[in-house]
XYZ file of C-alpha atoms in Angstrom:
130
model
C 3.609 -7.757 29.899
C 0.154 -9.935 29.667
C -2.088 -6.637 28.913
C 0.375 -5.845 26.598
C 0.650 -9.289 25.117
C -2.987 -9.458 24.670
C -3.249 -5.940 23.172
C -0.383 -7.163 20.431
C -2.754 -10.297 19.973
C -5.531 -7.964 19.138
C -3.719 -5.928 16.905
C -2.180 -9.069 15.427
C -5.880 -10.191 14.431
C -6.495 -6.520 13.110
C -3.496 -6.540 10.520
C -4.503 -10.211 9.359
C -8.283 -8.675 8.489
C -6.800 -5.616 7.202
C -4.709 -7.489 4.736
C -7.935 -9.807 4.079
C -10.435 -6.912 3.186
C -8.417 -5.299 0.984
C -6.709 -8.152 -0.953
C -7.647 -7.828 -4.409
C -8.865 -4.692 -6.484
C -12.165 -2.936 -5.927
C -14.138 -2.510 -8.924
C -13.767 1.086 -10.542
C -14.310 3.800 -9.485
C -14.403 2.732 -5.887
C -10.892 1.302 -6.357
C -9.297 4.650 -7.462
C -11.189 6.656 -4.866
C -10.081 4.478 -1.708
C -6.977 3.111 -2.394
C -5.005 6.262 -1.909
C -6.406 6.701 1.503
C -6.007 3.068 2.241
C -2.241 3.201 0.917
C -1.673 6.017 3.662
C -3.702 4.409 6.782
C -1.307 1.341 6.097
C 1.879 3.757 5.782
C 0.827 5.583 8.846
C -0.148 2.196 10.933
C 3.497 0.826 9.841
C 5.206 4.017 11.084
C 3.306 3.808 14.195
C 4.233 0.120 15.184
C 7.838 1.209 14.175
C 7.744 4.278 16.794
C 6.132 2.020 19.415
C 8.425 -1.030 18.562
C 11.546 1.668 19.794
C 9.439 3.293 22.428
C 8.995 0.152 24.006
C 12.179 -1.048 23.743
C 13.099 1.852 25.428
C 10.575 2.016 27.706
C 9.424 5.577 26.880
C 5.517 6.474 26.275
C 3.291 5.803 23.485
C 4.087 7.798 19.837
C 1.426 10.289 18.925
C -1.628 8.434 17.403
C -2.252 11.530 15.349
C -1.388 10.411 11.987
C -3.081 6.850 11.875
C -6.104 9.063 13.411
C -6.245 11.873 10.558
C -5.297 8.990 7.483
C -8.377 6.750 9.068
C -10.631 9.809 9.093
C -9.537 10.761 5.737
C -10.874 7.287 4.581
C -13.935 7.413 6.548
C -14.272 10.840 4.527
C -13.747 8.984 1.248
C -16.171 6.207 1.824
C -18.818 8.690 3.088
C -18.284 10.699 -0.175
C -18.576 7.554 -2.417
C -21.856 6.475 -0.579
C -23.473 10.036 -1.298
C -22.487 9.824 -4.517
C -24.486 6.812 -4.505
C -21.216 4.925 -6.061
C -21.648 1.860 -3.670
C -24.741 0.786 -5.175
C -23.244 -0.854 -8.282
C -21.551 -2.906 -5.937
C -21.835 -6.598 -5.634
C -22.890 -7.806 -1.993
C -19.591 -8.888 -1.760
C -17.933 -6.088 -2.696
C -19.806 -4.210 -0.250
C -19.027 -5.929 2.089
C -15.140 -5.680 1.361
C -15.486 -2.009 1.369
C -17.499 -1.943 4.977
C -15.240 -4.712 6.428
C -12.555 -2.224 5.864
C -14.392 0.071 7.799
C -14.831 -2.000 10.731
C -11.378 -2.857 10.972
C -10.246 0.426 11.027
C -12.692 1.194 14.088
C -11.037 -2.049 15.861
C -7.167 -0.987 14.981
C -8.362 2.479 16.561
C -9.501 1.040 19.956
C -6.725 -1.621 20.039
C -3.788 1.059 19.000
C -5.728 3.254 22.069
C -5.355 0.367 24.359
C -1.744 -0.289 23.274
C -0.892 3.492 24.102
C -2.519 3.203 27.393
C -0.658 -0.126 28.387
C 2.806 1.496 27.001
C 2.161 4.868 29.320
C 1.611 2.852 32.185
C 4.659 0.723 31.640
C 6.784 4.041 30.969
C 5.232 5.389 34.295
C 6.413 1.975 36.121
C 9.718 2.418 35.109
C 10.182 6.078 36.041
C 8.808 5.514 39.457
C 11.224 2.474 40.042
């Protein structure tokens, strides 16, 4: 349980950072372009956490990360398009910081979710062998 606890602690920090980064409205047109993909990311994360909780309770292997990965990639594409269109140039330093903090947090999330999947697989494998 110690490795699982450490991973969950890191994920908790990711959730807090994500919430702080998306609190408040982004300026237009950034807001209307990013919020739909951020909403989809949040929904996929919530579903993944629910599925993970059930799997852990039943000592099954981890759920697939495909939906989360797909939504995170969609956000990255939207952000890249905003940059290519130079729409981030009109943002203040604080606003740009918030936008790119979200990207950083999503990368942290990705790594920590993969770690959780590995810990869950180990835990499920140990149960299967006993």
